[in-house]
Amino acid sequence: MPELPELDVLTENLATHLAGATVAAVRPYSVAALKTVDPPLDALVGRAVTGTGRRAKYVWLELSGWYLVVHLSLGGRISLGTRPPPRRGAVLALELADGRVVGVTEGGTQRRAAVWLVDDPEKVPGVAGLGPEPLDPGFTVAVLGSILAAGGHTLKGMLTDQKGMSGVGNAWSDDVLHRARLSPFARPDRLAPEEVARLHASLVGVLGEARGALAEQVRGQVVIPKASARQFAVHGRAGAACFVCGDTIRSVWMGERETSYCPTCQTGGRILADRRRSRFLR
Ligand SMILES: [Zn+2]
């Protein structure tokens, strides 16, 4: 699943390529994906792209006051080309006056793509209620502290709960916790002030560096970049050696998700027990 670094790169490259482009026609392919009817999509014809934006997995094009918001779930794509998107998996196409086509497509068998046309992205139900984005200038140590103080989760659960903070998912949260030297099972409301500061620095550092590296990787193309295993410190590297201490990276299941961590760096050497399995044994 793409997260903040991947989708920021997509959003920035869309802005670069589409600045000033004018919509000639809108072709909806999937009626089920279109979540708004008023205004009709044809309201975009003749409008210029004035910007792009993103919150969590919602990416939008701004067209002189209207926002075409797309939710990019697993397999969702936004592409830019000179032909309509392939019929299979096509959700929507914006034909531009200069002949280019912005395509929204989704792969796989699950049909989860969703598109809204609104005058304010906050009117999209999933966007309203999202927590702050960790790379926003307003995301200070104090803001993080107040999110953590709400408790009610493991630290890993809190980082990936989009209502607490948005944009961080299962993959990058593993690396954020590793750099912060914190256990995924730590209680968020019990962190010491220096641990909160460390977690803040790690969020900003890991996500900012990932965004920079992924931007270089795709060289301005309108695609969702994909980080390779060697770009992660611990995520997806269970069984390999930790770059920092040489210990063997472990993984643990929390509900339906696999979390990777380094025992020496993060849990004082303790091996964490699967939470899913312990529930079955009880
Ligand atoms: Zn380590």
PDB file of C-alpha atoms and ligand atoms in Angstrom:
ATOM      1  CA  MET A   1       0.000   0.000   0.000  1.00  0.00           C
ATOM      2  CA  PRO A   2       1.402   3.410  -0.875  1.00  0.00           C
ATOM      3  CA  GLU A   3       1.952   5.767   2.063  1.00  0.00           C
ATOM      4  CA  LEU A   4       2.891   9.427   2.540  1.00  0.00           C
ATOM      5  CA  PRO A   5       6.319   9.338   0.811  1.00  0.00           C
ATOM      6  CA  GLU A   6       5.068   7.468  -2.284  1.00  0.00           C
ATOM      7  CA  LEU A   7       1.922   9.570  -2.700  1.00  0.00           C
ATOM      8  CA  ASP A   8       3.701  12.885  -2.104  1.00  0.00           C
ATOM      9  CA  VAL A   9       5.992  12.052  -5.019  1.00  0.00           C
ATOM     10  CA  LEU A  10       3.003  11.221  -7.236  1.00  0.00           C
ATOM     11  CA  THR A  11       1.200  14.426  -6.214  1.00  0.00           C
ATOM     12  CA  GLU A  12       4.230  16.646  -6.821  1.00  0.00           C
ATOM     13  CA  ASN A  13       4.929  15.112 -10.230  1.00  0.00           C
ATOM     14  CA  LEU A  14       1.277  15.480 -11.225  1.00  0.00           C
ATOM     15  CA  ALA A  15       1.495  19.182 -10.336  1.00  0.00           C
ATOM     16  CA  THR A  16       4.613  19.649 -12.453  1.00  0.00           C
ATOM     17  CA  HIS A  17       3.158  17.931 -15.514  1.00  0.00           C
ATOM     18  CA  LEU A  18      -0.384  19.302 -15.330  1.00  0.00           C
ATOM     19  CA  ALA A  19       0.127  22.953 -14.359  1.00  0.00           C
ATOM     20  CA  GLY A  20      -2.111  25.041 -16.619  1.00  0.00           C
ATOM     21  CA  ALA A  21      -3.493  22.086 -18.630  1.00  0.00           C
ATOM     22  CA  THR A  22      -7.160  22.444 -19.593  1.00  0.00           C
ATOM     23  CA  VAL A  23      -9.787  19.692 -19.492  1.00  0.00           C
ATOM     24  CA  ALA A  24     -11.420  18.915 -22.864  1.00  0.00           C
ATOM     25  CA  ALA A  25     -13.590  15.976 -21.787  1.00  0.00           C
ATOM     26  CA  VAL A  26     -14.268  13.717 -18.817  1.00  0.00           C
ATOM     27  CA  ARG A  27     -14.940  10.013 -19.387  1.00  0.00           C
ATOM     28  CA  PRO A  28     -16.284   8.029 -16.431  1.00  0.00           C
ATOM     29  CA  TYR A  29     -15.824   4.275 -16.883  1.00  0.00           C
ATOM     30  CA  SER A  30     -16.978   3.063 -13.475  1.00  0.00           C
ATOM     31  CA  VAL A  31     -20.303   4.442 -12.263  1.00  0.00           C
ATOM     32  CA  ALA A  32     -19.847   2.652  -8.923  1.00  0.00           C
ATOM     33  CA  ALA A  33     -16.620   4.553  -8.223  1.00  0.00           C
ATOM     34  CA  LEU A  34     -18.171   7.993  -8.644  1.00  0.00           C
ATOM     35  CA  LYS A  35     -19.411   9.075  -5.215  1.00  0.00           C
ATOM     36  CA  THR A  36     -20.870  12.493  -6.087  1.00  0.00           C
ATOM     37  CA  VAL A  37     -23.436  13.519  -8.734  1.00  0.00           C
ATOM     38  CA  ASP A  38     -23.659  17.255  -8.170  1.00  0.00           C
ATOM     39  CA  PRO A  39     -21.897  18.977  -9.851  1.00  0.00           C
ATOM     40  CA  PRO A  40     -21.705  16.610 -12.849  1.00  0.00           C
ATOM     41  CA  LEU A  41     -18.215  15.710 -14.084  1.00  0.00           C
ATOM     42  CA  ASP A  42     -18.837  17.812 -17.203  1.00  0.00           C
ATOM     43  CA  ALA A  43     -18.514  20.878 -14.958  1.00  0.00           C
ATOM     44  CA  LEU A  44     -14.741  20.319 -15.341  1.00  0.00           C
ATOM     45  CA  VAL A  45     -14.732  20.819 -19.117  1.00  0.00           C
ATOM     46  CA  GLY A  46     -12.888  24.015 -20.003  1.00  0.00           C
ATOM     47  CA  ARG A  47     -11.313  24.322 -16.558  1.00  0.00           C
ATOM     48  CA  ALA A  48      -7.561  24.480 -16.006  1.00  0.00           C
ATOM     49  CA  VAL A  49      -5.608  22.409 -13.484  1.00  0.00           C
ATOM     50  CA  THR A  50      -4.589  24.933 -10.818  1.00  0.00           C
ATOM     51  CA  GLY A  51      -2.962  22.566  -8.330  1.00  0.00           C
ATOM     52  CA  THR A  52      -2.754  19.117  -6.784  1.00  0.00           C
ATOM     53  CA  GLY A  53      -2.993  17.952  -3.190  1.00  0.00           C
ATOM     54  CA  ARG A  54      -3.045  14.941  -0.914  1.00  0.00           C
ATOM     55  CA  ARG A  55      -4.282  13.801   2.506  1.00  0.00           C
ATOM     56  CA  ALA A  56      -3.549  10.217   3.625  1.00  0.00           C
ATOM     57  CA  LYS A  57      -4.385   8.111   0.521  1.00  0.00           C
ATOM     58  CA  TYR A  58      -6.647  10.750  -1.027  1.00  0.00           C
ATOM     59  CA  VAL A  59      -5.015  12.549  -3.967  1.00  0.00           C
ATOM     60  CA  TRP A  60      -6.717  15.407  -5.785  1.00  0.00           C
ATOM     61  CA  LEU A  61      -6.493  17.709  -8.757  1.00  0.00           C
ATOM     62  CA  GLU A  62      -7.662  21.258  -8.192  1.00  0.00           C
ATOM     63  CA  LEU A  63      -9.447  22.718 -11.216  1.00  0.00           C
ATOM     64  CA  SER A  64     -10.258  26.406 -10.709  1.00  0.00           C
ATOM     65  CA  GLY A  65     -12.234  25.899  -7.521  1.00  0.00           C
ATOM     66  CA  TRP A  66     -13.324  22.270  -7.975  1.00  0.00           C
ATOM     67  CA  TYR A  67     -11.464  19.324  -6.504  1.00  0.00           C
ATOM     68  CA  LEU A  68     -11.433  15.942  -8.220  1.00  0.00           C
ATOM     69  CA  VAL A  69     -10.530  13.670  -5.303  1.00  0.00           C
ATOM     70  CA  VAL A  70      -9.371  10.069  -5.864  1.00  0.00           C
ATOM     71  CA  HIS A  71      -8.921   7.475  -3.138  1.00  0.00           C
ATOM     72  CA  LEU A  72      -5.952   5.305  -4.057  1.00  0.00           C
ATOM     73  CA  SER A  73      -6.418   1.973  -2.341  1.00  0.00           C
ATOM     74  CA  LEU A  74      -4.342  -1.104  -3.117  1.00  0.00           C
ATOM     75  CA  GLY A  75      -3.783  -1.330  -6.862  1.00  0.00           C
ATOM     76  CA  GLY A  76      -5.130   2.158  -7.580  1.00  0.00           C
ATOM     77  CA  ARG A  77      -3.189   4.280 -10.090  1.00  0.00           C
ATOM     78  CA  ILE A  78      -3.204   7.715 -11.655  1.00  0.00           C
ATOM     79  CA  SER A  79      -1.360   7.847 -14.968  1.00  0.00           C
ATOM     80  CA  LEU A  80      -0.593  10.427 -17.619  1.00  0.00           C
ATOM     81  CA  GLY A  81      -0.319   9.426 -21.259  1.00  0.00           C
ATOM     82  CA  THR A  82      -1.516  10.094 -24.756  1.00  0.00           C
ATOM     83  CA  ARG A  83      -4.167   7.355 -24.899  1.00  0.00           C
ATOM     84  CA  PRO A  84      -7.254   6.479 -22.862  1.00  0.00           C
ATOM     85  CA  PRO A  85      -6.546   4.047 -19.987  1.00  0.00           C
ATOM     86  CA  PRO A  86      -7.048   0.336 -20.803  1.00  0.00           C
ATOM     87  CA  ARG A  87     -10.726  -0.527 -20.440  1.00  0.00           C
ATOM     88  CA  ARG A  88     -10.021  -3.232 -17.882  1.00  0.00           C
ATOM     89  CA  GLY A  89      -9.748  -1.575 -14.480  1.00  0.00           C
ATOM     90  CA  ALA A  90     -10.463   1.903 -15.880  1.00  0.00           C
ATOM     91  CA  VAL A  91     -12.242   4.213 -13.461  1.00  0.00           C
ATOM     92  CA  LEU A  92     -12.073   7.639 -15.083  1.00  0.00           C
ATOM     93  CA  ALA A  93     -10.201   9.555 -17.770  1.00  0.00           C
ATOM     94  CA  LEU A  94      -9.651  13.290 -18.100  1.00  0.00           C
ATOM     95  CA  GLU A  95      -8.853  14.240 -21.679  1.00  0.00           C
ATOM     96  CA  LEU A  96      -6.785  17.400 -21.812  1.00  0.00           C
ATOM     97  CA  ALA A  97      -6.965  20.052 -24.540  1.00  0.00           C
ATOM     98  CA  ASP A  98      -3.300  19.360 -25.413  1.00  0.00           C
ATOM     99  CA  GLY A  99      -4.095  15.718 -26.271  1.00  0.00           C
ATOM    100  CA  ARG A 100      -2.799  14.118 -23.092  1.00  0.00           C
ATOM    101  CA  VAL A 101      -5.010  11.896 -20.929  1.00  0.00           C
ATOM    102  CA  VAL A 102      -5.040  11.580 -17.140  1.00  0.00           C
ATOM    103  CA  GLY A 103      -6.231   8.048 -16.339  1.00  0.00           C
ATOM    104  CA  VAL A 104      -7.480   6.665 -13.040  1.00  0.00           C
ATOM    105  CA  THR A 105      -7.348   2.877 -12.959  1.00  0.00           C
ATOM    106  CA  GLU A 106      -7.297   0.046 -10.468  1.00  0.00           C
ATOM    107  CA  GLY A 107      -5.795  -3.411 -10.679  1.00  0.00           C
ATOM    108  CA  GLY A 108      -6.820  -6.637  -9.022  1.00  0.00           C
ATOM    109  CA  THR A 109     -10.338  -7.900  -8.529  1.00  0.00           C
ATOM    110  CA  GLN A 110     -11.449  -5.725  -5.628  1.00  0.00           C
ATOM    111  CA  ARG A 111     -13.318  -2.668  -6.842  1.00  0.00           C
ATOM    112  CA  ARG A 112     -12.572  -0.090  -4.208  1.00  0.00           C
ATOM    113  CA  ALA A 113     -11.553   2.991  -6.170  1.00  0.00           C
ATOM    114  CA  ALA A 114     -13.595   6.072  -5.348  1.00  0.00           C
ATOM    115  CA  VAL A 115     -13.807   9.511  -6.951  1.00  0.00           C
ATOM    116  CA  TRP A 116     -15.505  12.679  -5.690  1.00  0.00           C
ATOM    117  CA  LEU A 117     -16.000  16.077  -7.299  1.00  0.00           C
ATOM    118  CA  VAL A 118     -16.331  18.655  -4.524  1.00  0.00           C
ATOM    119  CA  ASP A 119     -15.669  22.340  -3.855  1.00  0.00           C
ATOM    120  CA  ASP A 120     -13.655  21.433  -0.721  1.00  0.00           C
ATOM    121  CA  PRO A 121     -11.699  18.180  -0.093  1.00  0.00           C
ATOM    122  CA  GLU A 122     -12.927  18.234   3.524  1.00  0.00           C
ATOM    123  CA  LYS A 123     -16.378  17.366   2.152  1.00  0.00           C
ATOM    124  CA  VAL A 124     -15.096  13.884   1.274  1.00  0.00           C
ATOM    125  CA  PRO A 125     -16.177  11.710   4.244  1.00  0.00           C
ATOM    126  CA  GLY A 126     -12.799   9.946   4.608  1.00  0.00           C
ATOM    127  CA  VAL A 127     -10.814  13.200   4.471  1.00  0.00           C
ATOM    128  CA  ALA A 128     -12.762  14.938   7.230  1.00  0.00           C
ATOM    129  CA  GLY A 129     -11.431  13.615  10.525  1.00  0.00           C
ATOM    130  CA  LEU A 130      -7.949  12.689   9.339  1.00  0.00           C
ATOM    131  CA  GLY A 131      -5.152  13.500  11.761  1.00  0.00           C
ATOM    132  CA  PRO A 132      -2.290  15.876  10.869  1.00  0.00           C
ATOM    133  CA  GLU A 133       0.431  14.888   8.386  1.00  0.00           C
ATOM    134  CA  PRO A 134       3.864  14.318   9.992  1.00  0.00           C
ATOM    135  CA  LEU A 135       5.768  16.333   7.352  1.00  0.00           C
ATOM    136  CA  ASP A 136       3.560  19.423   7.706  1.00  0.00           C
ATOM    137  CA  PRO A 137       5.368  22.344   9.356  1.00  0.00           C
ATOM    138  CA  GLY A 138       2.643  22.477  12.028  1.00  0.00           C
ATOM    139  CA  PHE A 139       3.409  18.921  13.161  1.00  0.00           C
ATOM    140  CA  THR A 140       5.511  19.808  16.201  1.00  0.00           C
ATOM    141  CA  VAL A 141       6.740  17.667  19.096  1.00  0.00           C
ATOM    142  CA  ALA A 142       3.848  19.116  21.131  1.00  0.00           C
ATOM    143  CA  VAL A 143       1.297  18.059  18.495  1.00  0.00           C
ATOM    144  CA  LEU A 144       2.740  14.533  18.477  1.00  0.00           C
ATOM    145  CA  GLY A 145       2.681  14.524  22.287  1.00  0.00           C
ATOM    146  CA  SER A 146      -1.030  15.330  22.356  1.00  0.00           C
ATOM    147  CA  ILE A 147      -1.807  12.577  19.826  1.00  0.00           C
ATOM    148  CA  LEU A 148       0.147  10.046  21.910  1.00  0.00           C
ATOM    149  CA  ALA A 149      -1.501  11.173  25.138  1.00  0.00           C
ATOM    150  CA  ALA A 150      -4.869   9.945  23.833  1.00  0.00           C
ATOM    151  CA  GLY A 151      -3.535   6.378  24.319  1.00  0.00           C
ATOM    152  CA  GLY A 152      -5.784   3.437  23.568  1.00  0.00           C
ATOM    153  CA  HIS A 153      -3.429   1.702  21.107  1.00  0.00           C
ATOM    154  CA  THR A 154      -0.015   0.155  20.871  1.00  0.00           C
ATOM    155  CA  LEU A 155       2.528   2.638  19.500  1.00  0.00           C
ATOM    156  CA  LYS A 156       2.459   0.875  16.130  1.00  0.00           C
ATOM    157  CA  GLY A 157      -1.344   0.956  16.108  1.00  0.00           C
ATOM    158  CA  MET A 158      -1.351   4.647  16.905  1.00  0.00           C
ATOM    159  CA  LEU A 159       1.147   5.606  14.183  1.00  0.00           C
ATOM    160  CA  THR A 160      -0.953   3.832  11.570  1.00  0.00           C
ATOM    161  CA  ASP A 161      -4.387   5.000  12.778  1.00  0.00           C
ATOM    162  CA  GLN A 162      -5.203   7.725  10.256  1.00  0.00           C
ATOM    163  CA  LYS A 163      -7.332   9.600  12.797  1.00  0.00           C
ATOM    164  CA  GLY A 164      -4.285  10.132  15.008  1.00  0.00           C
ATOM    165  CA  MET A 165      -1.868  11.153  12.274  1.00  0.00           C
ATOM    166  CA  SER A 166      -2.340  10.496   8.594  1.00  0.00           C
ATOM    167  CA  GLY A 167      -0.137   9.155   5.831  1.00  0.00           C
ATOM    168  CA  VAL A 168       1.830   6.583   7.842  1.00  0.00           C
ATOM    169  CA  GLY A 169       1.085   2.915   7.145  1.00  0.00           C
ATOM    170  CA  ASN A 170       2.407  -0.521   7.999  1.00  0.00           C
ATOM    171  CA  ALA A 171       5.698  -0.281   6.097  1.00  0.00           C
ATOM    172  CA  TRP A 172       7.211   3.092   7.032  1.00  0.00           C
ATOM    173  CA  SER A 173       5.947   2.892  10.640  1.00  0.00           C
ATOM    174  CA  ASP A 174       8.297  -0.088  11.167  1.00  0.00           C
ATOM    175  CA  ASP A 175      11.298   1.989  10.110  1.00  0.00           C
ATOM    176  CA  VAL A 176      10.130   5.030  12.080  1.00  0.00           C
ATOM    177  CA  LEU A 177       9.953   2.938  15.280  1.00  0.00           C
ATOM    178  CA  HIS A 178      13.344   1.338  14.570  1.00  0.00           C
ATOM    179  CA  ARG A 179      15.094   4.689  14.175  1.00  0.00           C
ATOM    180  CA  ALA A 180      13.346   5.970  17.314  1.00  0.00           C
ATOM    181  CA  ARG A 181      14.495   2.805  19.182  1.00  0.00           C
ATOM    182  CA  LEU A 182      10.950   2.192  20.441  1.00  0.00           C
ATOM    183  CA  SER A 183       8.969  -1.044  20.721  1.00  0.00           C
ATOM    184  CA  PRO A 184       5.941  -1.395  18.447  1.00  0.00           C
ATOM    185  CA  PHE A 185       4.038  -2.605  21.520  1.00  0.00           C
ATOM    186  CA  ALA A 186       4.978   0.407  23.708  1.00  0.00           C
ATOM    187  CA  ARG A 187       2.135   2.306  25.349  1.00  0.00           C
ATOM    188  CA  PRO A 188       1.935   5.679  23.549  1.00  0.00           C
ATOM    189  CA  ASP A 189       0.648   7.515  26.628  1.00  0.00           C
ATOM    190  CA  ARG A 190       3.593   6.314  28.725  1.00  0.00           C
ATOM    191  CA  LEU A 191       6.476   7.602  26.610  1.00  0.00           C
ATOM    192  CA  ALA A 192       9.000   9.863  28.365  1.00  0.00           C
ATOM    193  CA  PRO A 193       9.382  13.375  26.897  1.00  0.00           C
ATOM    194  CA  GLU A 194      12.746  12.469  25.336  1.00  0.00           C
ATOM    195  CA  GLU A 195      11.133   9.432  23.683  1.00  0.00           C
ATOM    196  CA  VAL A 196       8.393  11.631  22.205  1.00  0.00           C
ATOM    197  CA  ALA A 197      11.071  13.980  20.831  1.00  0.00           C
ATOM    198  CA  ARG A 198      12.980  11.013  19.399  1.00  0.00           C
ATOM    199  CA  LEU A 199       9.842   9.642  17.749  1.00  0.00           C
ATOM    200  CA  HIS A 200       9.115  13.065  16.235  1.00  0.00           C
ATOM    201  CA  ALA A 201      12.639  13.350  14.826  1.00  0.00           C
ATOM    202  CA  SER A 202      12.354   9.825  13.459  1.00  0.00           C
ATOM    203  CA  LEU A 203       8.980  10.464  11.767  1.00  0.00           C
ATOM    204  CA  VAL A 204      10.285  13.611  10.072  1.00  0.00           C
ATOM    205  CA  GLY A 205      13.640  12.021   9.202  1.00  0.00           C
ATOM    206  CA  VAL A 206      12.488   8.627   7.908  1.00  0.00           C
ATOM    207  CA  LEU A 207       9.503   9.943   5.924  1.00  0.00           C
ATOM    208  CA  GLY A 208      11.361  12.962   4.541  1.00  0.00           C
ATOM    209  CA  GLU A 209      14.348  10.872   3.438  1.00  0.00           C
ATOM    210  CA  ALA A 210      12.068   8.245   1.881  1.00  0.00           C
ATOM    211  CA  ARG A 211      10.222  10.922  -0.065  1.00  0.00           C
ATOM    212  CA  GLY A 212      13.499  12.342  -1.381  1.00  0.00           C
ATOM    213  CA  ALA A 213      14.885   8.940  -2.377  1.00  0.00           C
ATOM    214  CA  LEU A 214      11.657   7.862  -4.087  1.00  0.00           C
ATOM    215  CA  ALA A 215      11.423  11.161  -5.983  1.00  0.00           C
ATOM    216  CA  GLU A 216      14.907  10.574  -7.370  1.00  0.00           C
ATOM    217  CA  GLN A 217      14.018   7.012  -8.266  1.00  0.00           C
ATOM    218  CA  VAL A 218      11.093   7.959 -10.565  1.00  0.00           C
ATOM    219  CA  ARG A 219      12.731  11.104 -12.049  1.00  0.00           C
ATOM    220  CA  GLY A 220       9.588  13.160 -12.403  1.00  0.00           C
ATOM    221  CA  GLN A 221       7.355  10.464 -13.904  1.00  0.00           C
ATOM    222  CA  VAL A 222       3.679  10.339 -12.949  1.00  0.00           C
ATOM    223  CA  VAL A 223       3.769   6.996 -11.127  1.00  0.00           C
ATOM    224  CA  ILE A 224       3.499   5.737  -7.567  1.00  0.00           C
ATOM    225  CA  PRO A 225       7.093   4.805  -6.664  1.00  0.00           C
ATOM    226  CA  LYS A 226       7.750   1.504  -4.967  1.00  0.00           C
ATOM    227  CA  ALA A 227      10.439   1.229  -2.311  1.00  0.00           C
ATOM    228  CA  SER A 228      12.625  -1.861  -2.585  1.00  0.00           C
ATOM    229  CA  ALA A 229      13.533  -4.024   0.430  1.00  0.00           C
ATOM    230  CA  ARG A 230      16.999  -2.462   0.639  1.00  0.00           C
ATOM    231  CA  GLN A 231      15.431   0.977   1.172  1.00  0.00           C
ATOM    232  CA  PHE A 232      14.003  -0.193   4.498  1.00  0.00           C
ATOM    233  CA  ALA A 233      15.939  -0.607   7.733  1.00  0.00           C
ATOM    234  CA  VAL A 234      13.638  -3.296   9.178  1.00  0.00           C
ATOM    235  CA  HIS A 235      10.351  -3.463   7.264  1.00  0.00           C
ATOM    236  CA  GLY A 236      10.145  -6.686   5.246  1.00  0.00           C
ATOM    237  CA  ARG A 237      13.670  -7.676   6.357  1.00  0.00           C
ATOM    238  CA  ALA A 238      12.910 -10.301   9.044  1.00  0.00           C
ATOM    239  CA  GLY A 239      15.783 -12.782   9.253  1.00  0.00           C
ATOM    240  CA  ALA A 240      18.349 -10.278   7.903  1.00  0.00           C
ATOM    241  CA  ALA A 241      20.885  -8.420  10.048  1.00  0.00           C
ATOM    242  CA  CYS A 242      20.079  -4.993  11.530  1.00  0.00           C
ATOM    243  CA  PHE A 243      22.211  -2.298   9.842  1.00  0.00           C
ATOM    244  CA  VAL A 244      22.684  -0.583  13.205  1.00  0.00           C
ATOM    245  CA  CYS A 245      23.591  -3.404  15.627  1.00  0.00           C
ATOM    246  CA  GLY A 246      23.859  -6.626  13.600  1.00  0.00           C
ATOM    247  CA  ASP A 247      21.117  -8.441  15.562  1.00  0.00           C
ATOM    248  CA  THR A 248      18.625 -10.523  13.560  1.00  0.00           C
ATOM    249  CA  ILE A 249      15.503  -8.591  12.610  1.00  0.00           C
ATOM    250  CA  ARG A 250      12.319 -10.294  13.796  1.00  0.00           C
ATOM    251  CA  SER A 251       8.704  -9.996  12.835  1.00  0.00           C
ATOM    252  CA  VAL A 252       5.543 -10.284  14.883  1.00  0.00           C
ATOM    253  CA  TRP A 253       1.903 -10.423  13.884  1.00  0.00           C
ATOM    254  CA  MET A 254      -0.410  -7.806  15.340  1.00  0.00           C
ATOM    255  CA  GLY A 255      -3.904  -8.633  14.166  1.00  0.00           C
ATOM    256  CA  GLU A 256      -3.691  -9.085  10.406  1.00  0.00           C
ATOM    257  CA  ARG A 257      -0.446  -7.186   9.939  1.00  0.00           C
ATOM    258  CA  GLU A 258       3.185  -8.183  10.157  1.00  0.00           C
ATOM    259  CA  THR A 259       5.464  -5.830  12.051  1.00  0.00           C
ATOM    260  CA  SER A 260       9.257  -6.014  11.734  1.00  0.00           C
ATOM    261  CA  TYR A 261      11.618  -4.819  14.482  1.00  0.00           C
ATOM    262  CA  CYS A 262      15.108  -5.268  15.885  1.00  0.00           C
ATOM    263  CA  PRO A 263      15.134  -6.727  19.427  1.00  0.00           C
ATOM    264  CA  THR A 264      18.475  -5.146  20.426  1.00  0.00           C
ATOM    265  CA  CYS A 265      17.584  -1.682  19.085  1.00  0.00           C
ATOM    266  CA  GLN A 266      13.936  -1.607  20.126  1.00  0.00           C
ATOM    267  CA  THR A 267      12.840  -4.021  22.863  1.00  0.00           C
ATOM    268  CA  GLY A 268      15.870  -4.460  25.134  1.00  0.00           C
ATOM    269  CA  GLY A 269      16.503  -7.835  23.450  1.00  0.00           C
ATOM    270  CA  ARG A 270      13.007  -9.213  24.091  1.00  0.00           C
ATOM    271  CA  ILE A 271      11.338 -11.297  21.360  1.00  0.00           C
ATOM    272  CA  LEU A 272       7.709 -10.199  21.011  1.00  0.00           C
ATOM    273  CA  ALA A 273       4.928 -12.804  20.915  1.00  0.00           C
ATOM    274  CA  ASP A 274       2.316 -12.710  18.181  1.00  0.00           C
ATOM    275  CA  ARG A 275      -0.767 -11.015  19.548  1.00  0.00           C
ATOM    276  CA  ARG A 276      -2.998 -12.961  17.211  1.00  0.00           C
ATOM    277  CA  ARG A 277      -1.641 -16.341  18.313  1.00  0.00           C
ATOM    278  CA  SER A 278      -1.671 -15.545  22.046  1.00  0.00           C
ATOM    279  CA  ARG A 279      -5.349 -14.750  21.762  1.00  0.00           C
ATOM    280  CA  PHE A 280      -6.065 -18.210  20.338  1.00  0.00           C
ATOM    281  CA  LEU A 281      -4.052 -19.925  23.096  1.00  0.00           C
ATOM    282  CA  ARG A 282      -5.863 -18.244  25.951  1.00  0.00           C
TER     283      ARG A 282
HETATM  284 ZN    ZN B   1      19.431  -3.288  15.720  1.00  0.00          ZN
END
